[in-house]
Coordinates of N, CA and C in Angstrom, one line a residue:
X1 N 41.4 15.1 6.7 CA 41.1 15.3 5.3 C 40.5 14.1 4.6
X2 N 41.3 13.1 4.8 CA 41.0 11.8 4.1 C 39.6 11.1 4.6
X3 N 39.4 11.4 6.0 CA 38.1 11.1 6.5 C 37.0 11.9 5.9
X4 N 37.2 13.2 5.7 CA 36.1 13.9 5.0 C 35.8 13.6 3.7
X5 N 37.0 13.2 2.9 CA 36.9 12.6 1.5 C 36.1 11.4 1.4
X6 N 36.3 10.6 2.4 CA 35.5 9.2 2.4 C 34.1 9.3 2.7
X7 N 33.8 10.4 3.6 CA 32.6 10.7 4.0 C 31.6 11.1 2.9
X8 N 32.4 12.3 2.1 CA 31.6 12.8 0.9 C 31.4 11.6 -0.1
X9 N 32.2 10.7 -0.5 CA 32.1 9.6 -1.2 C 30.8 8.9 -0.8
X10 N 30.7 8.4 0.5 CA 29.7 7.7 1.1 C 28.3 8.5 0.9
X11 N 28.3 9.6 1.1 CA 27.2 10.5 1.1 C 26.7 10.6 -0.5
X12 N 27.6 10.7 -1.4 CA 27.4 10.7 -2.9 C 26.7 9.4 -3.2
X13 N 27.3 8.3 -2.7 CA 26.9 6.9 -3.1 C 25.4 6.8 -2.5
X14 N 25.2 7.2 -1.4 CA 23.9 7.1 -0.7 C 22.9 7.7 -1.4
X15 N 23.2 9.1 -2.1 CA 22.3 10.0 -2.8 C 22.0 9.1 -4.1
X16 N 22.9 8.7 -4.9 CA 22.7 8.0 -5.9 C 22.0 6.6 -5.8
X17 N 22.2 5.9 -4.7 CA 21.5 4.9 -4.5 C 19.9 5.1 -4.2
X18 N 19.6 6.0 -3.4 CA 18.3 6.6 -3.3 C 17.6 7.0 -4.5
X19 N 18.1 7.5 -5.3 CA 17.6 8.2 -6.5 C 17.4 7.0 -7.5
X20 N 18.1 5.9 -7.6 CA 18.1 5.0 -8.6 C 17.6 3.5 -8.0
X21 N 17.3 3.4 -6.8 CA 16.8 2.1 -6.3 C 15.6 2.3 -5.3
X22 N 14.8 1.4 -5.2 CA 13.7 1.5 -4.2 C 14.3 0.9 -3.0
X23 N 14.6 1.7 -1.9 CA 15.2 1.2 -0.9 C 14.3 1.1 0.6
X24 N 13.0 1.3 0.2 CA 12.1 1.4 1.3 C 11.4 -0.1 1.6
X25 N 11.9 -1.0 0.9 CA 11.5 -2.5 1.1 C 11.8 -2.9 2.4
X26 N 11.0 -3.3 3.2 CA 11.1 -3.6 4.7 C 11.4 -5.1 4.8
X27 N 12.5 -5.4 5.4 CA 12.8 -6.8 5.7 C 11.9 -7.5 6.5
X28 N 11.3 -6.8 7.3 CA 10.2 -7.3 8.5 C 8.9 -7.9 7.6
X29 N 8.7 -7.2 6.4 CA 7.6 -7.5 5.6 C 7.9 -9.0 5.0
X30 N 9.2 -9.1 4.7 CA 9.6 -10.5 4.3 C 9.4 -11.6 5.4
X31 N 9.7 -11.2 6.4 CA 9.4 -12.2 7.5 C 8.0 -12.5 7.8
X32 N 7.1 -11.5 7.7 CA 5.6 -11.7 8.0 C 5.2 -12.5 6.7
X33 N 5.6 -12.2 5.5 CA 5.0 -12.8 4.5 C 5.5 -14.3 4.6
X34 N 6.7 -14.6 4.9 CA 7.0 -16.1 5.2 C 6.2 -16.6 6.2
X35 N 5.8 -16.0 7.3 CA 4.9 -16.6 8.4 C 3.5 -16.9 7.8
X36 N 3.0 -16.0 7.1 CA 1.7 -16.0 6.3 C 1.7 -17.3 5.7
X37 N 2.9 -17.4 4.8 CA 2.8 -18.6 3.9 C 2.9 -19.8 4.6
X38 N 3.5 -20.0 5.6 CA 3.6 -21.3 6.4 C 2.2 -21.5 7.0
X39 N 1.5 -20.6 7.5 CA 0.2 -20.7 8.1 C -0.7 -21.2 6.8
X40 N -0.5 -20.6 5.8 CA -1.4 -21.0 4.6 C -1.2 -22.4 4.2
X41 N 0.2 -22.8 4.0 CA 0.5 -24.1 3.8 C -0.1 -25.2 4.7
X42 N -0.1 -24.8 5.9 CA -0.7 -25.6 6.9 C -2.0 -26.0 6.8
X43 N -2.8 -24.8 6.5 CA -4.2 -25.0 6.2 C -4.5 -25.7 5.0
X44 N -3.6 -25.6 3.9 CA -3.8 -26.4 2.7 C -3.5 -27.8 3.0
X45 N -2.6 -28.1 3.9 CA -2.1 -29.5 4.1 C -3.4 -30.1 4.9
X46 N -4.0 -29.4 5.6 CA -5.1 -29.9 6.6 C -6.5 -30.2 5.6
X47 N -6.5 -29.3 4.6 CA -7.7 -29.3 3.9 C -7.4 -30.6 2.7
X48 N -6.2 -30.6 2.1 CA -6.1 -31.6 0.7 C -5.2 -32.6 1.0
X49 N -4.6 -32.7 2.2 CA -3.6 -33.8 2.3 C -3.9 -34.6 3.6
X50 N -3.5 -35.8 3.6 CA -3.6 -36.7 4.7 C -2.4 -37.7 4.8
X51 N -2.3 -38.5 5.8 CA -1.2 -39.4 5.8 C -1.4 -40.5 4.7
X52 N -2.6 -40.6 4.1 CA -2.8 -41.6 3.0 C -2.6 -40.9 1.6
X53 N -2.4 -39.6 1.6 CA -2.3 -39.0 0.3 C -1.1 -38.4 0.1
X54 N 0.0 -38.5 1.0 CA 1.3 -37.9 0.8 C 1.9 -38.5 -0.4
X55 N 2.4 -37.6 -1.3 CA 2.9 -38.2 -2.6 C 1.9 -37.9 -3.6
X56 N 2.2 -37.9 -4.9 CA 1.3 -37.6 -6.0 C 0.7 -39.1 -6.2
X57 N -0.5 -38.9 -5.7 CA -1.5 -40.1 -6.1 C -2.9 -39.4 -6.8
X58 N -3.6 -40.3 -7.2 CA -5.1 -39.9 -7.7 C -5.9 -39.4 -6.6
X59 N -5.7 -40.0 -5.4 CA -6.6 -39.6 -4.4 C -6.2 -38.2 -4.2
X60 N -5.0 -37.6 -4.1 CA -4.5 -36.5 -3.9 C -5.1 -35.3 -4.8
X61 N -5.1 -35.8 -6.1 CA -5.6 -35.0 -7.2 C -7.1 -34.7 -7.0
X62 N -7.8 -35.7 -6.7 CA -9.2 -35.5 -6.3 C -9.5 -34.7 -5.2
X63 N -8.7 -34.8 -4.2 CA -8.8 -34.0 -3.0 C -8.5 -32.5 -3.4
X64 N -7.6 -32.3 -4.1 CA -7.3 -30.8 -4.5 C -8.5 -30.3 -5.3
X65 N -8.9 -31.1 -6.3 CA -10.0 -30.5 -7.2 C -11.3 -30.4 -6.3
X66 N -11.7 -31.2 -5.5 CA -12.9 -31.1 -4.6 C -12.7 -29.9 -3.7
X67 N -11.5 -29.5 -3.2 CA -11.5 -28.3 -2.4 C -10.7 -27.0 -2.9
X68 N -10.8 -27.3 -4.3 CA -10.0 -26.0 -5.1 C -10.5 -24.5 -4.6
X69 N -11.8 -24.3 -4.2 CA -12.4 -23.0 -3.8 C -11.6 -22.8 -2.5
X70 N -11.6 -23.7 -1.5 CA -10.9 -23.3 -0.2 C -9.4 -23.0 -0.4
X71 N -8.8 -23.9 -1.3 CA -7.5 -23.8 -1.4 C -7.1 -22.4 -2.1
X72 N -7.9 -22.0 -3.1 CA -7.6 -20.8 -3.7 C -7.9 -19.5 -2.9
X73 N -8.9 -19.5 -1.9 CA -9.2 -18.5 -1.0 C -7.9 -18.5 0.0
X74 N -7.6 -19.6 0.3 CA -6.2 -19.8 1.2 C -5.0 -19.1 0.5
X75 N -4.8 -19.2 -0.6 CA -3.6 -18.7 -1.4 C -4.0 -17.1 -1.5
X76 N -5.0 -16.7 -1.8 CA -5.5 -15.3 -2.0 C -5.5 -14.6 -0.7
X77 N -5.8 -15.3 0.5 CA -5.6 -14.7 1.7 C -4.2 -14.6 2.3
X78 N -3.3 -15.4 1.9 CA -1.8 -15.3 2.1 C -1.2 -14.2 1.4
X79 N -1.5 -14.2 0.0 CA -1.0 -13.1 -0.8 C -1.6 -11.6 -0.2
X80 N -2.8 -11.5 -0.1 CA -3.4 -10.3 0.3 C -2.8 -9.8 1.6
X81 N -2.6 -10.8 2.7 CA -2.0 -10.2 3.9 C -0.5 -9.8 3.7
X82 N 0.1 -10.7 2.7 CA 1.6 -10.2 2.5 C 1.7 -8.9 1.8
X83 N 0.9 -8.5 0.9 CA 1.0 -7.4 0.2 C 0.6 -6.1 1.2
X84 N -0.5 -6.4 1.8 CA -0.8 -5.4 2.7 C 0.1 -5.0 3.9
X85 N 0.6 -6.0 4.5 CA 1.8 -5.9 5.4 C 3.2 -5.2 4.8
X86 N 3.5 -5.7 3.6 CA 4.6 -5.1 2.8 C 4.5 -3.6 2.5
X87 N 3.0 -3.0 2.2 CA 3.1 -1.9 1.9 C 3.0 -1.0 3.1
X88 N 2.5 -1.5 4.2 CA 2.4 -0.7 5.5 C 3.9 -0.6 6.1
X89 N 4.5 -1.7 6.2 CA 5.9 -1.5 6.8 C 6.8 -0.8 5.9
X90 N 6.8 -1.0 4.5 CA 7.8 -0.2 3.5 C 7.4 1.4 3.7
X91 N 6.0 1.6 3.7 CA 5.7 3.0 4.0 C 6.3 3.6 5.1
X92 N 6.1 2.8 6.2 CA 6.7 3.3 7.6 C 8.2 3.5 7.3
X93 N 8.9 2.6 6.6 CA 10.5 2.7 6.5 C 10.8 3.9 5.7
X94 N 9.9 4.3 4.6 CA 10.0 5.3 3.7 C 10.0 6.7 4.5
X95 N 9.0 6.7 5.4 CA 8.8 7.9 6.2 C 9.9 8.2 7.1
X96 N 10.4 6.9 7.6 CA 11.7 7.2 8.6 C 12.9 7.6 7.7
X97 N 13.0 7.2 6.6 CA 14.2 7.7 5.8 C 14.0 8.9 5.0
X98 N 12.7 9.6 5.1 CA 12.6 10.8 4.6 C 12.2 10.6 3.0
X99 N 11.7 9.5 2.6 CA 11.7 9.2 1.1 C 10.2 9.0 0.7
X100 N 10.1 9.2 -0.6 CA 8.7 9.1 -1.2 C 8.4 7.6 -1.3
X101 N 7.3 7.2 -0.8 CA 7.3 5.7 -1.1 C 6.7 5.2 -2.3
X102 N 5.9 5.8 -3.1 CA 5.6 5.4 -4.4 C 6.2 6.2 -5.4
X103 N 7.4 6.0 -5.8 CA 8.1 7.0 -6.7 C 8.4 5.9 -8.0
X104 N 9.1 6.6 -8.9 CA 9.5 5.9 -10.1 C 10.0 4.7 -10.0
X105 N 10.9 4.4 -9.0 CA 11.6 3.2 -8.7 C 10.6 2.0 -8.2
X106 N 9.8 2.4 -7.3 CA 8.8 1.5 -6.7 C 7.8 0.9 -7.9
X107 N 7.4 2.1 -8.8 CA 6.6 1.7 -9.9 C 7.2 0.5 -10.9
X108 N 8.6 0.9 -11.2 CA 9.4 0.0 -12.1 C 9.5 -1.5 -11.3
X109 N 9.7 -1.4 -10.1 CA 9.8 -2.6 -9.3 C 8.7 -3.7 -9.4
X110 N 7.6 -3.0 -9.2 CA 6.2 -3.7 -9.3 C 5.8 -4.2 -10.7
X111 N 6.0 -3.4 -11.7 CA 5.9 -3.7 -13.1 C 6.8 -5.0 -13.4
X112 N 7.9 -4.8 -13.1 CA 9.0 -5.9 -13.4 C 8.7 -7.1 -12.7
X113 N 8.1 -7.0 -11.5 CA 7.7 -8.2 -10.6 C 6.7 -8.9 -11.3
X114 N 5.5 -8.1 -11.6 CA 4.3 -8.6 -12.0 C 4.3 -9.3 -13.3
X115 N 5.2 -8.9 -14.2 CA 5.0 -9.6 -15.6 C 5.4 -11.1 -15.6
X116 N 6.5 -11.4 -15.0 CA 6.7 -12.9 -14.9 C 5.7 -13.6 -13.9
X117 N 5.0 -12.8 -12.9 CA 4.1 -13.5 -12.1 C 2.7 -13.7 -12.8
X118 N 2.5 -12.7 -13.7 CA 1.3 -12.9 -14.5 C 1.4 -14.0 -15.4
X119 N 2.5 -14.2 -16.0 CA 2.6 -15.3 -17.0 C 2.7 -16.6 -16.4
X120 N 3.3 -16.7 -15.1 CA 3.4 -17.9 -14.4 C 1.9 -18.3 -13.9
X121 N 1.3 -17.4 -13.5 CA -0.1 -17.7 -13.0 C -1.1 -18.0 -14.0
X122 N -1.0 -17.5 -15.4 CA -1.7 -17.9 -16.4 C -1.4 -19.5 -16.9
X123 N 0.0 -19.7 -16.7 CA 0.5 -21.1 -17.2 C -0.1 -22.1 -16.0
X124 N 0.0 -21.7 -14.8 CA -0.4 -22.5 -13.6 C -2.0 -22.8 -13.8
X125 N -2.8 -21.8 -14.3 CA -4.3 -22.1 -14.4 C -4.4 -23.3 -15.6
X126 N -3.7 -22.9 -16.6 CA -3.7 -23.9 -17.8 C -3.3 -25.3 -17.5
X127 N -2.2 -25.4 -16.8 CA -1.8 -26.7 -16.4 C -2.8 -27.3 -15.4
X128 N -3.4 -26.6 -14.3 CA -4.4 -27.2 -13.7 C -5.6 -27.7 -14.5
X129 N -6.1 -26.8 -15.4 CA -7.1 -27.3 -16.2 C -6.8 -28.4 -17.0
X130 N -5.5 -28.6 -17.4 CA -5.2 -29.7 -18.3 C -4.9 -31.0 -17.5
X131 N -4.9 -30.8 -16.1 CA -4.7 -32.1 -15.0 C -3.3 -32.1 -14.7
X132 N -2.4 -31.2 -15.1 CA -1.0 -31.3 -14.6 C -0.8 -30.6 -13.2
X133 N -1.5 -31.0 -12.3 CA -1.7 -30.4 -11.0 C -0.3 -30.4 -10.2
X134 N 0.5 -31.6 -10.4 CA 1.7 -31.7 -9.8 C 2.9 -30.6 -10.2
X135 N 2.5 -30.0 -11.4 CA 3.7 -28.8 -11.7 C 3.1 -27.4 -11.3
X136 N 2.1 -27.3 -10.8 CA 1.5 -26.1 -10.4 C 2.4 -25.2 -9.3
X137 N 2.7 -26.0 -8.3 CA 3.5 -25.4 -7.2 C 4.9 -25.2 -7.7
X138 N 5.6 -26.0 -8.4 CA 6.9 -25.7 -8.9 C 6.9 -24.4 -9.8
X139 N 5.8 -24.4 -10.8 CA 5.7 -23.1 -11.6 C 5.5 -22.0 -11.0
X140 N 4.9 -22.0 -9.8 CA 4.7 -20.6 -9.0 C 6.1 -20.4 -8.3
X141 N 6.7 -21.3 -7.9 CA 8.1 -20.9 -7.4 C 8.9 -20.4 -8.5
X142 N 9.1 -21.0 -9.7 CA 10.0 -20.6 -10.6 C 9.8 -19.4 -11.3
X143 N 8.6 -18.9 -11.5 CA 8.0 -17.6 -12.1 C 8.2 -16.5 -11.1
X144 N 7.9 -16.9 -9.8 CA 8.2 -16.0 -8.6 C 9.6 -15.7 -8.7
X145 N 10.5 -16.6 -8.7 CA 11.9 -16.3 -8.7 C 12.4 -15.4 -9.9
X146 N 11.9 -15.6 -11.0 CA 12.1 -14.7 -12.2 C 11.7 -13.5 -11.9
X147 N 10.4 -13.2 -11.3 CA 10.0 -12.0 -11.0 C 10.9 -11.2 -10.1
X148 N 11.5 -11.9 -9.1 CA 12.5 -11.4 -8.1 C 13.7 -10.9 -8.8
X149 N 14.1 -11.7 -9.6 CA 15.2 -11.3 -10.5 C 15.3 -10.1 -11.3
X150 N 14.0 -10.0 -12.0 CA 13.7 -8.7 -12.8 C 13.5 -7.5 -11.7
X151 N 12.7 -7.7 -10.4 CA 12.7 -6.7 -9.5 C 14.0 -6.1 -8.9
X152 N 15.2 -7.0 -8.9 CA 16.3 -6.7 -8.2 C 16.9 -5.6 -8.9
X153 N 16.7 -5.3 -10.1 CA 17.5 -4.1 -10.7 C 17.0 -2.9 -10.2
X154 N 15.8 -2.7 -9.4 CA 15.2 -1.4 -9.1 C 15.3 -1.6 -7.4
X155 N 15.8 -2.3 -6.8 CA 15.8 -2.3 -5.3 C 17.2 -3.0 -4.8
X156 N 17.2 -3.4 -3.7 CA 18.5 -4.1 -3.1 C 18.8 -5.3 -3.9
X157 N 20.2 -5.4 -4.5 CA 20.5 -6.5 -5.1 C 20.5 -7.9 -4.3
X158 N 20.5 -7.7 -3.0 CA 20.5 -9.0 -2.4 C 19.2 -9.9 -2.6
X159 N 18.1 -9.2 -3.3 CA 17.1 -9.9 -3.6 C 17.3 -10.9 -4.8
X160 N 18.3 -10.9 -5.5 CA 18.6 -11.6 -6.5 C 18.9 -13.1 -5.8
X161 N 19.6 -13.1 -4.8 CA 19.8 -14.4 -4.3 C 18.4 -15.3 -3.8
X162 N 17.6 -14.4 -3.2 CA 16.4 -14.9 -3.0 C 15.6 -15.4 -4.3
X163 N 15.6 -14.6 -5.4 CA 15.0 -15.2 -6.6 C 15.8 -16.4 -7.2
X164 N 17.0 -16.3 -7.2 CA 17.7 -17.8 -7.6 C 17.4 -19.0 -6.9
X165 N 17.3 -18.8 -5.6 CA 17.0 -19.8 -4.6 C 15.5 -20.3 -5.0
X166 N 14.6 -19.5 -5.2 CA 13.2 -19.9 -5.4 C 13.2 -20.6 -6.9
X167 N 14.0 -20.1 -7.7 CA 14.1 -20.8 -9.0 C 14.7 -22.3 -8.9
X168 N 15.7 -22.4 -8.1 CA 16.3 -23.7 -7.8 C 15.3 -24.7 -7.1
X169 N 14.7 -24.2 -6.1 CA 13.6 -25.0 -5.4 C 12.6 -25.3 -6.3
X170 N 12.0 -24.6 -7.2 CA 11.0 -24.9 -8.1 C 11.5 -26.0 -9.1
X171 N 12.7 -25.8 -9.5 CA 13.2 -27.0 -10.4 C 13.4 -28.3 -9.8
X172 N 13.8 -28.2 -8.5 CA 13.9 -29.6 -7.9 C 12.4 -30.0 -7.4
X173 N 11.5 -29.0 -7.3 CA 10.3 -29.6 -7.0 C 9.5 -30.3 -8.3
X174 N 10.1 -29.8 -9.4 CA 9.6 -30.5 -10.6 C 10.1 -31.9 -10.5
X175 N 11.3 -32.2 -10.0 CA 11.6 -33.8 -10.1 C 10.9 -34.4 -9.0
X176 N 10.7 -33.8 -7.8 CA 9.9 -34.7 -6.6 C 8.5 -34.2 -6.6
X177 N 7.7 -34.6 -7.8 CA 6.5 -34.2 -7.8 C 5.7 -34.8 -6.9
X178 N 4.5 -34.1 -6.3 CA 3.7 -34.8 -5.3 C 4.1 -34.1 -3.9
X179 N 5.1 -33.6 -3.9 CA 5.6 -32.8 -2.5 C 5.6 -31.3 -2.7
X180 N 5.0 -30.8 -3.8 CA 4.8 -29.4 -4.0 C 4.4 -28.5 -3.0
X181 N 3.5 -28.8 -2.0 CA 3.2 -28.1 -0.9 C 4.4 -28.0 -0.1
X182 N 5.2 -28.9 0.2 CA 6.3 -28.9 1.1 C 7.4 -27.8 0.4
X183 N 7.4 -28.0 -0.8 CA 8.5 -26.9 -1.5 C 7.9 -25.5 -1.5
X184 N 6.6 -25.6 -1.8 CA 6.0 -24.1 -1.7 C 6.1 -23.5 -0.3
X185 N 5.9 -24.5 0.7 CA 6.3 -23.8 2.1 C 7.7 -23.5 2.4
X186 N 8.5 -24.2 1.8 CA 9.9 -23.8 2.1 C 10.3 -22.5 1.3
X187 N 9.8 -22.4 -0.1 CA 10.2 -21.3 -0.9 C 9.4 -20.1 -0.3
X188 N 8.2 -20.0 -0.3 CA 7.4 -18.8 0.2 C 7.4 -18.6 1.7
X189 N 7.7 -19.6 2.4 CA 7.7 -19.5 3.8 C 9.1 -19.4 4.4
X190 N 9.9 -20.5 4.4 CA 11.3 -20.4 5.1 C 12.2 -19.5 4.5
X191 N 12.1 -19.4 3.1 CA 13.2 -18.6 2.4 C 12.8 -17.2 2.6
X192 N 11.4 -16.9 2.7 CA 11.0 -15.4 3.1 C 11.7 -14.9 4.3
X193 N 11.4 -15.9 5.3 CA 11.8 -15.6 6.7 C 13.3 -15.3 6.8
X194 N 14.2 -16.1 6.2 CA 15.5 -16.1 6.3 C 15.9 -14.7 5.5
X195 N 15.6 -14.5 4.3 CA 15.8 -13.3 3.6 C 15.4 -12.1 4.4
X196 N 14.2 -12.1 4.9 CA 13.8 -10.8 5.5 C 14.6 -10.7 6.8
X197 N 14.8 -11.7 7.6 CA 15.9 -11.4 8.7 C 17.1 -10.9 8.4
X198 N 17.6 -11.3 7.2 CA 19.0 -10.8 6.7 C 18.8 -9.4 6.4
X199 N 17.8 -9.1 5.5 CA 17.7 -7.8 5.1 C 17.5 -6.7 6.4
X200 N 16.7 -7.1 7.4 CA 16.4 -6.4 8.6 C 17.8 -5.9 9.1
X201 N 18.5 -7.2 9.5 CA 19.7 -7.0 10.3 C 20.8 -6.2 9.4
X202 N 20.7 -6.2 8.1 CA 21.7 -5.6 7.2 C 21.5 -4.2 7.0
X203 N 20.2 -3.7 6.9 CA 19.8 -2.4 6.4 C 19.0 -1.5 7.6
X204 N 18.3 -2.5 8.4 CA 17.3 -1.6 9.2 C 17.5 -1.6 10.8
X205 N 18.5 -2.4 11.4 CA 18.9 -2.7 12.8 C 19.3 -1.3 13.1

């Protein structure tokens, strides 16, 4: 009798979770996004950095400005691959769970994630144009973290820890300017891989 009671509670809780949160988010997509970010960071390093330009120097600023088109394409490529992979894997997970992929919760998640990202992206462009290149990478990490905190209300709450980690890393990067690419690789690369692995083993294994 007690086992049946606990089973009923578990089923009710599962139904409520499915109706109020987007649970099709794939941990594997986080791992892949991290791998893409590390590859993109390596390409950016090869394009704009050298042993002589490590650290925030005028030479590094010139190198970034001279190669801004390549670096922008690199970043967009990483973002595009991460989005495509995330959609494909999350759709597959939703189908496996018998859920609708693009439901109200998914829409709310995307909207709440995009608002801080849009603001952070606009500020990053302004900072770049004004010559504050050293704060571009920290700013993207901070606003991405804020976006994740917003989105966490519509999916697994575990994503809050990733968001807080991104914000903390961005704040540290504001102090150690000139090493933004390394912090960027750690935030978008390593943290995503760790988060994705934890999510996969916790919810999908």
